[in-house]
């Protein structure tokens, strides 16, 4: 019998800052002398009642204030890696938001250095990884361009660029020049689009930003021509079921459009987004949505296989991960 929780998989939509569990948040706050507006870890969890994306971001950015030193970013990443390994993750492409930290005076090198040390530990566990730097779309494009210029000095660690934060009112076209510069400089490109924003944002991410993968993308089903484009071009969609429910993109997990996306032949994957805030890591997301939508083993395996096929992997590494998935299926058989 297949266990979605531990089935070998890749995670392609994971914000490392969104893995900050309340217990670690308080430990770092004490260590760094940062005040928090919560009495304890349980009070933090009670604050995780979000009405939309912005209400989440308000809490998320406040929590990030405890991340100051390289050790903090290392411990945050190492904690995620340990949890991910226990849930079958064999490859991860981690997002990070440098602007969230540099705006507070934390050096870019501190952020990248700490995360990089954590990912070195992932390699020791057999987990391959890439680091993707996201631009905050609610800030000016000039800020994103300045951040990109800093990233060029860390090409040994940073693999690609993305676009996240408050979507509504911040269309992808705002960052066209930034993404052109990034791609010209050798970075791979992805972008959040079609979560709260309209299907047109997905078109913009593809045609103006050159995004190779769409993060979220659940609103694509509102545009038949877009669905046909995504299916024909095999554009991956990094779907985050628990996130979509907690941020009120959909009302319940049973109403999630993932099954319909698969029926349309879309290359959907399941991911955890900001698991410390949304109630589960990637294995829990896959198991939860499989139960809610009554997905059969074939669909669950397809989602796991999609995750490796959608990843930025060389052929040999992809084949190795897929072979491990196949071996697991033969044992479950």
mmCIF file of C-alpha atoms in Angstrom, residues 30-265:
data_model
loop_
_atom_site.group_PDB
_atom_site.id
_atom_site.type_symbol
_atom_site.label_atom_id
_atom_site.label_comp_id
_atom_site.label_asym_id
_atom_site.label_seq_id
_atom_site.Cartn_x
_atom_site.Cartn_y
_atom_site.Cartn_z
ATOM 1 C CA UNK A 30 15.440 34.969 23.495
ATOM 2 C CA UNK A 31 18.902 34.414 22.079
ATOM 3 C CA UNK A 32 18.813 37.589 19.983
ATOM 4 C CA UNK A 33 16.948 39.828 22.410
ATOM 5 C CA UNK A 34 13.967 40.325 20.099
ATOM 6 C CA UNK A 35 10.555 41.066 21.599
ATOM 7 C CA UNK A 36 7.519 39.193 20.297
ATOM 8 C CA UNK A 37 3.855 40.196 20.770
ATOM 9 C CA UNK A 38 2.975 36.687 21.978
ATOM 10 C CA UNK A 39 3.125 35.127 25.428
ATOM 11 C CA UNK A 40 4.251 31.690 24.279
ATOM 12 C CA UNK A 41 4.290 29.235 21.380
ATOM 13 C CA UNK A 42 0.616 28.388 21.750
ATOM 14 C CA UNK A 43 -0.295 32.070 21.572
ATOM 15 C CA UNK A 44 1.610 32.240 18.305
ATOM 16 C CA UNK A 45 -0.358 29.306 16.925
ATOM 17 C CA UNK A 46 -3.625 30.975 17.923
ATOM 18 C CA UNK A 47 -2.602 33.927 15.742
ATOM 19 C CA UNK A 48 -2.547 31.619 12.708
ATOM 20 C CA UNK A 49 -6.136 32.357 11.728
ATOM 21 C CA UNK A 50 -5.797 34.082 8.400
ATOM 22 C CA UNK A 51 -8.474 35.743 6.290
ATOM 23 C CA UNK A 52 -6.292 36.182 3.196
ATOM 24 C CA UNK A 53 -2.697 36.306 1.998
ATOM 25 C CA UNK A 54 -1.992 39.741 3.486
ATOM 26 C CA UNK A 55 -3.175 38.750 6.954
ATOM 27 C CA UNK A 56 -0.698 35.885 6.852
ATOM 28 C CA UNK A 57 2.133 38.080 5.572
ATOM 29 C CA UNK A 58 1.658 40.493 8.486
ATOM 30 C CA UNK A 59 2.399 37.681 10.974
ATOM 31 C CA UNK A 60 5.075 36.117 8.764
ATOM 32 C CA UNK A 61 7.169 39.264 8.439
ATOM 33 C CA UNK A 62 6.935 39.989 12.162
ATOM 34 C CA UNK A 63 8.216 36.497 12.940
ATOM 35 C CA UNK A 64 11.162 36.975 10.570
ATOM 36 C CA UNK A 65 12.526 39.656 12.912
ATOM 37 C CA UNK A 66 14.101 36.909 15.077
ATOM 38 C CA UNK A 67 16.349 35.810 12.183
ATOM 39 C CA UNK A 68 19.504 37.883 12.535
ATOM 40 C CA UNK A 69 22.681 35.791 12.509
ATOM 41 C CA UNK A 70 24.023 33.153 10.131
ATOM 42 C CA UNK A 71 23.492 30.548 12.851
ATOM 43 C CA UNK A 72 19.771 31.410 12.905
ATOM 44 C CA UNK A 73 19.355 30.785 9.178
ATOM 45 C CA UNK A 74 21.398 27.601 9.456
ATOM 46 C CA UNK A 75 19.274 26.230 12.320
ATOM 47 C CA UNK A 76 16.071 27.165 10.485
ATOM 48 C CA UNK A 77 17.197 25.323 7.342
ATOM 49 C CA UNK A 78 18.556 22.303 9.199
ATOM 50 C CA UNK A 79 15.259 21.906 11.065
ATOM 51 C CA UNK A 80 13.324 21.946 7.794
ATOM 52 C CA UNK A 81 15.692 19.432 6.189
ATOM 53 C CA UNK A 82 15.198 16.981 9.055
ATOM 54 C CA UNK A 83 11.404 17.197 8.784
ATOM 55 C CA UNK A 84 11.457 16.973 5.003
ATOM 56 C CA UNK A 85 13.681 13.916 5.035
ATOM 57 C CA UNK A 86 11.224 12.139 7.334
ATOM 58 C CA UNK A 87 8.443 12.894 4.820
ATOM 59 C CA UNK A 88 10.140 11.395 1.785
ATOM 60 C CA UNK A 89 11.723 14.515 0.284
ATOM 61 C CA UNK A 90 14.652 13.575 -1.952
ATOM 62 C CA UNK A 91 15.049 16.939 -3.702
ATOM 63 C CA UNK A 92 14.045 20.421 -2.573
ATOM 64 C CA UNK A 93 14.062 23.818 -4.244
ATOM 65 C CA UNK A 94 13.945 26.325 -1.418
ATOM 66 C CA UNK A 95 12.699 29.911 -1.714
ATOM 67 C CA UNK A 96 14.163 32.670 0.417
ATOM 68 C CA UNK A 97 13.336 36.379 0.659
ATOM 69 C CA UNK A 98 16.537 38.390 1.129
ATOM 70 C CA UNK A 99 14.750 41.746 1.041
ATOM 71 C CA UNK A 100 12.846 40.791 4.194
ATOM 72 C CA UNK A 101 16.175 40.589 5.994
ATOM 73 C CA UNK A 102 18.399 43.173 4.314
ATOM 74 C CA UNK A 103 15.721 45.803 5.005
ATOM 75 C CA UNK A 104 16.355 45.094 8.713
ATOM 76 C CA UNK A 105 20.103 45.469 8.331
ATOM 77 C CA UNK A 106 20.910 41.757 8.061
ATOM 78 C CA UNK A 107 23.671 41.331 5.452
ATOM 79 C CA UNK A 108 22.815 39.386 2.303
ATOM 80 C CA UNK A 109 25.858 37.164 2.941
ATOM 81 C CA UNK A 110 24.549 36.216 6.385
ATOM 82 C CA UNK A 111 21.260 34.960 4.960
ATOM 83 C CA UNK A 112 22.767 33.001 2.089
ATOM 84 C CA UNK A 113 25.603 31.633 4.184
ATOM 85 C CA UNK A 114 23.314 30.217 6.858
ATOM 86 C CA UNK A 115 20.884 28.633 4.426
ATOM 87 C CA UNK A 116 23.790 27.248 2.413
ATOM 88 C CA UNK A 117 25.211 25.518 5.490
ATOM 89 C CA UNK A 118 21.824 23.937 6.135
ATOM 90 C CA UNK A 119 21.574 22.663 2.588
ATOM 91 C CA UNK A 120 25.041 21.139 2.897
ATOM 92 C CA UNK A 121 23.546 18.971 5.642
ATOM 93 C CA UNK A 122 20.721 18.020 3.289
ATOM 94 C CA UNK A 123 23.293 16.596 0.897
ATOM 95 C CA UNK A 124 24.605 14.380 3.690
ATOM 96 C CA UNK A 125 21.076 12.953 4.017
ATOM 97 C CA UNK A 126 20.936 12.239 0.286
ATOM 98 C CA UNK A 127 18.710 15.234 -0.470
ATOM 99 C CA UNK A 128 19.668 17.285 -3.520
ATOM 100 C CA UNK A 129 18.725 20.955 -3.467
ATOM 101 C CA UNK A 130 18.594 24.310 -5.208
ATOM 102 C CA UNK A 131 18.187 27.744 -3.678
ATOM 103 C CA UNK A 132 15.790 30.178 -5.359
ATOM 104 C CA UNK A 133 15.823 33.853 -4.416
ATOM 105 C CA UNK A 134 12.413 35.537 -4.512
ATOM 106 C CA UNK A 135 11.724 39.210 -5.079
ATOM 107 C CA UNK A 136 9.019 40.863 -2.963
ATOM 108 C CA UNK A 137 6.468 42.019 -5.504
ATOM 109 C CA UNK A 138 4.947 44.666 -3.218
ATOM 110 C CA UNK A 139 8.265 46.558 -3.254
ATOM 111 C CA UNK A 140 9.558 48.609 -6.217
ATOM 112 C CA UNK A 141 11.241 46.849 -9.119
ATOM 113 C CA UNK A 142 14.335 48.957 -8.439
ATOM 114 C CA UNK A 143 14.683 47.242 -5.061
ATOM 115 C CA UNK A 144 14.443 43.862 -6.776
ATOM 116 C CA UNK A 145 17.114 44.865 -9.279
ATOM 117 C CA UNK A 146 19.468 45.932 -6.495
ATOM 118 C CA UNK A 147 18.897 42.594 -4.767
ATOM 119 C CA UNK A 148 19.595 40.753 -8.005
ATOM 120 C CA UNK A 149 22.932 42.527 -8.362
ATOM 121 C CA UNK A 150 23.902 41.254 -4.910
ATOM 122 C CA UNK A 151 22.894 37.734 -5.895
ATOM 123 C CA UNK A 152 25.363 37.635 -8.774
ATOM 124 C CA UNK A 153 28.124 37.435 -6.196
ATOM 125 C CA UNK A 154 26.638 34.198 -4.861
ATOM 126 C CA UNK A 155 26.032 32.189 -8.031
ATOM 127 C CA UNK A 156 27.654 29.210 -6.343
ATOM 128 C CA UNK A 157 24.668 29.012 -3.971
ATOM 129 C CA UNK A 158 21.739 30.716 -5.713
ATOM 130 C CA UNK A 159 20.275 28.763 -8.608
ATOM 131 C CA UNK A 160 17.217 30.737 -9.656
ATOM 132 C CA UNK A 161 14.875 33.646 -9.034
ATOM 133 C CA UNK A 162 11.197 33.851 -8.189
ATOM 134 C CA UNK A 163 8.468 36.328 -7.298
ATOM 135 C CA UNK A 164 6.343 36.228 -4.149
ATOM 136 C CA UNK A 165 4.522 38.274 -1.445
ATOM 137 C CA UNK A 166 1.251 40.197 -1.885
ATOM 138 C CA UNK A 167 -0.046 39.286 -5.340
ATOM 139 C CA UNK A 168 -3.151 41.419 -5.882
ATOM 140 C CA UNK A 169 -2.235 44.774 -7.410
ATOM 141 C CA UNK A 170 1.348 43.715 -8.112
ATOM 142 C CA UNK A 171 1.313 42.160 -11.587
ATOM 143 C CA UNK A 172 4.324 40.235 -12.917
ATOM 144 C CA UNK A 173 4.886 42.797 -15.684
ATOM 145 C CA UNK A 174 6.235 45.154 -13.020
ATOM 146 C CA UNK A 175 9.354 42.956 -12.846
ATOM 147 C CA UNK A 176 9.929 42.194 -16.526
ATOM 148 C CA UNK A 177 13.259 44.011 -16.688
ATOM 149 C CA UNK A 178 14.489 42.351 -13.500
ATOM 150 C CA UNK A 179 13.724 38.867 -14.803
ATOM 151 C CA UNK A 180 15.296 39.610 -18.191
ATOM 152 C CA UNK A 181 18.498 40.623 -16.398
ATOM 153 C CA UNK A 182 18.351 37.537 -14.163
ATOM 154 C CA UNK A 183 17.846 35.112 -17.038
ATOM 155 C CA UNK A 184 20.570 36.781 -19.069
ATOM 156 C CA UNK A 185 22.812 36.264 -16.048
ATOM 157 C CA UNK A 186 22.150 32.527 -15.954
ATOM 158 C CA UNK A 187 19.439 32.213 -13.322
ATOM 159 C CA UNK A 188 16.408 29.955 -13.866
ATOM 160 C CA UNK A 189 13.038 31.647 -13.376
ATOM 161 C CA UNK A 190 9.795 30.805 -11.594
ATOM 162 C CA UNK A 191 6.988 33.042 -10.319
ATOM 163 C CA UNK A 192 3.997 33.025 -8.002
ATOM 164 C CA UNK A 193 0.902 33.705 -10.070
ATOM 165 C CA UNK A 194 -2.771 32.807 -10.054
ATOM 166 C CA UNK A 195 -3.120 32.286 -6.304
ATOM 167 C CA UNK A 196 -5.210 35.339 -5.433
ATOM 168 C CA UNK A 197 -4.331 37.140 -8.647
ATOM 169 C CA UNK A 198 -6.229 36.557 -11.912
ATOM 170 C CA UNK A 199 -5.305 34.129 -14.700
ATOM 171 C CA UNK A 200 -3.805 37.067 -16.592
ATOM 172 C CA UNK A 201 -0.996 37.122 -14.030
ATOM 173 C CA UNK A 202 -0.085 33.588 -15.116
ATOM 174 C CA UNK A 203 0.052 34.703 -18.755
ATOM 175 C CA UNK A 204 2.315 37.593 -17.727
ATOM 176 C CA UNK A 205 4.595 35.325 -15.694
ATOM 177 C CA UNK A 206 5.031 33.037 -18.700
ATOM 178 C CA UNK A 207 5.270 35.571 -21.504
ATOM 179 C CA UNK A 208 6.856 38.598 -19.830
ATOM 180 C CA UNK A 209 8.975 37.084 -17.071
ATOM 181 C CA UNK A 210 9.974 33.884 -18.866
ATOM 182 C CA UNK A 211 8.894 31.758 -15.891
ATOM 183 C CA UNK A 212 9.524 28.051 -16.451
ATOM 184 C CA UNK A 213 7.254 27.057 -13.588
ATOM 185 C CA UNK A 214 4.177 28.658 -12.012
ATOM 186 C CA UNK A 215 3.920 28.688 -8.247
ATOM 187 C CA UNK A 216 0.305 28.101 -7.153
ATOM 188 C CA UNK A 217 -1.544 28.710 -10.442
ATOM 189 C CA UNK A 218 -4.850 27.356 -9.104
ATOM 190 C CA UNK A 219 -6.876 30.076 -10.848
ATOM 191 C CA UNK A 220 -5.715 28.858 -14.253
ATOM 192 C CA UNK A 221 -8.915 26.814 -14.534
ATOM 193 C CA UNK A 222 -10.860 30.038 -15.058
ATOM 194 C CA UNK A 223 -9.241 30.462 -18.492
ATOM 195 C CA UNK A 224 -9.691 27.584 -20.928
ATOM 196 C CA UNK A 225 -7.066 28.903 -23.336
ATOM 197 C CA UNK A 226 -4.574 29.171 -20.492
ATOM 198 C CA UNK A 227 -5.266 25.583 -19.438
ATOM 199 C CA UNK A 228 -4.597 24.486 -23.010
ATOM 200 C CA UNK A 229 -1.319 26.442 -23.005
ATOM 201 C CA UNK A 230 -0.179 24.954 -19.704
ATOM 202 C CA UNK A 231 -1.054 21.439 -20.839
ATOM 203 C CA UNK A 232 0.536 21.765 -24.278
ATOM 204 C CA UNK A 233 3.777 23.287 -22.967
ATOM 205 C CA UNK A 234 3.918 20.990 -19.910
ATOM 206 C CA UNK A 235 4.345 23.988 -17.597
ATOM 207 C CA UNK A 236 4.615 22.735 -14.000
ATOM 208 C CA UNK A 237 2.316 24.139 -11.320
ATOM 209 C CA UNK A 238 3.510 24.003 -7.705
ATOM 210 C CA UNK A 239 0.232 23.644 -5.833
ATOM 211 C CA UNK A 240 0.001 24.078 -2.044
ATOM 212 C CA UNK A 241 -3.297 22.596 -0.784
ATOM 213 C CA UNK A 242 -3.117 23.403 2.941
ATOM 214 C CA UNK A 243 -1.981 26.939 2.142
ATOM 215 C CA UNK A 244 -4.888 27.461 -0.236
ATOM 216 C CA UNK A 245 -7.363 26.486 2.471
ATOM 217 C CA UNK A 246 -5.729 28.449 5.297
ATOM 218 C CA UNK A 247 -5.517 31.601 3.148
ATOM 219 C CA UNK A 248 -9.119 31.194 1.930
ATOM 220 C CA UNK A 249 -8.246 30.675 -1.714
ATOM 221 C CA UNK A 250 -10.585 27.674 -1.419
ATOM 222 C CA UNK A 251 -13.023 27.039 1.426
ATOM 223 C CA UNK A 252 -12.194 23.409 2.163
ATOM 224 C CA UNK A 253 -9.682 20.788 1.111
ATOM 225 C CA UNK A 254 -12.568 18.809 -0.395
ATOM 226 C CA UNK A 255 -13.184 21.711 -2.782
ATOM 227 C CA UNK A 256 -9.573 22.029 -3.888
ATOM 228 C CA UNK A 257 -9.151 22.106 -7.707
ATOM 229 C CA UNK A 258 -6.131 19.759 -7.731
ATOM 230 C CA UNK A 259 -8.110 16.758 -8.989
ATOM 231 C CA UNK A 260 -9.560 18.845 -11.809
ATOM 232 C CA UNK A 261 -6.090 20.089 -12.703
ATOM 233 C CA UNK A 262 -4.925 16.493 -13.064
ATOM 234 C CA UNK A 263 -7.986 15.649 -15.151
ATOM 235 C CA UNK A 264 -7.018 18.459 -17.528
ATOM 236 C CA UNK A 265 -3.582 16.893 -17.946
#
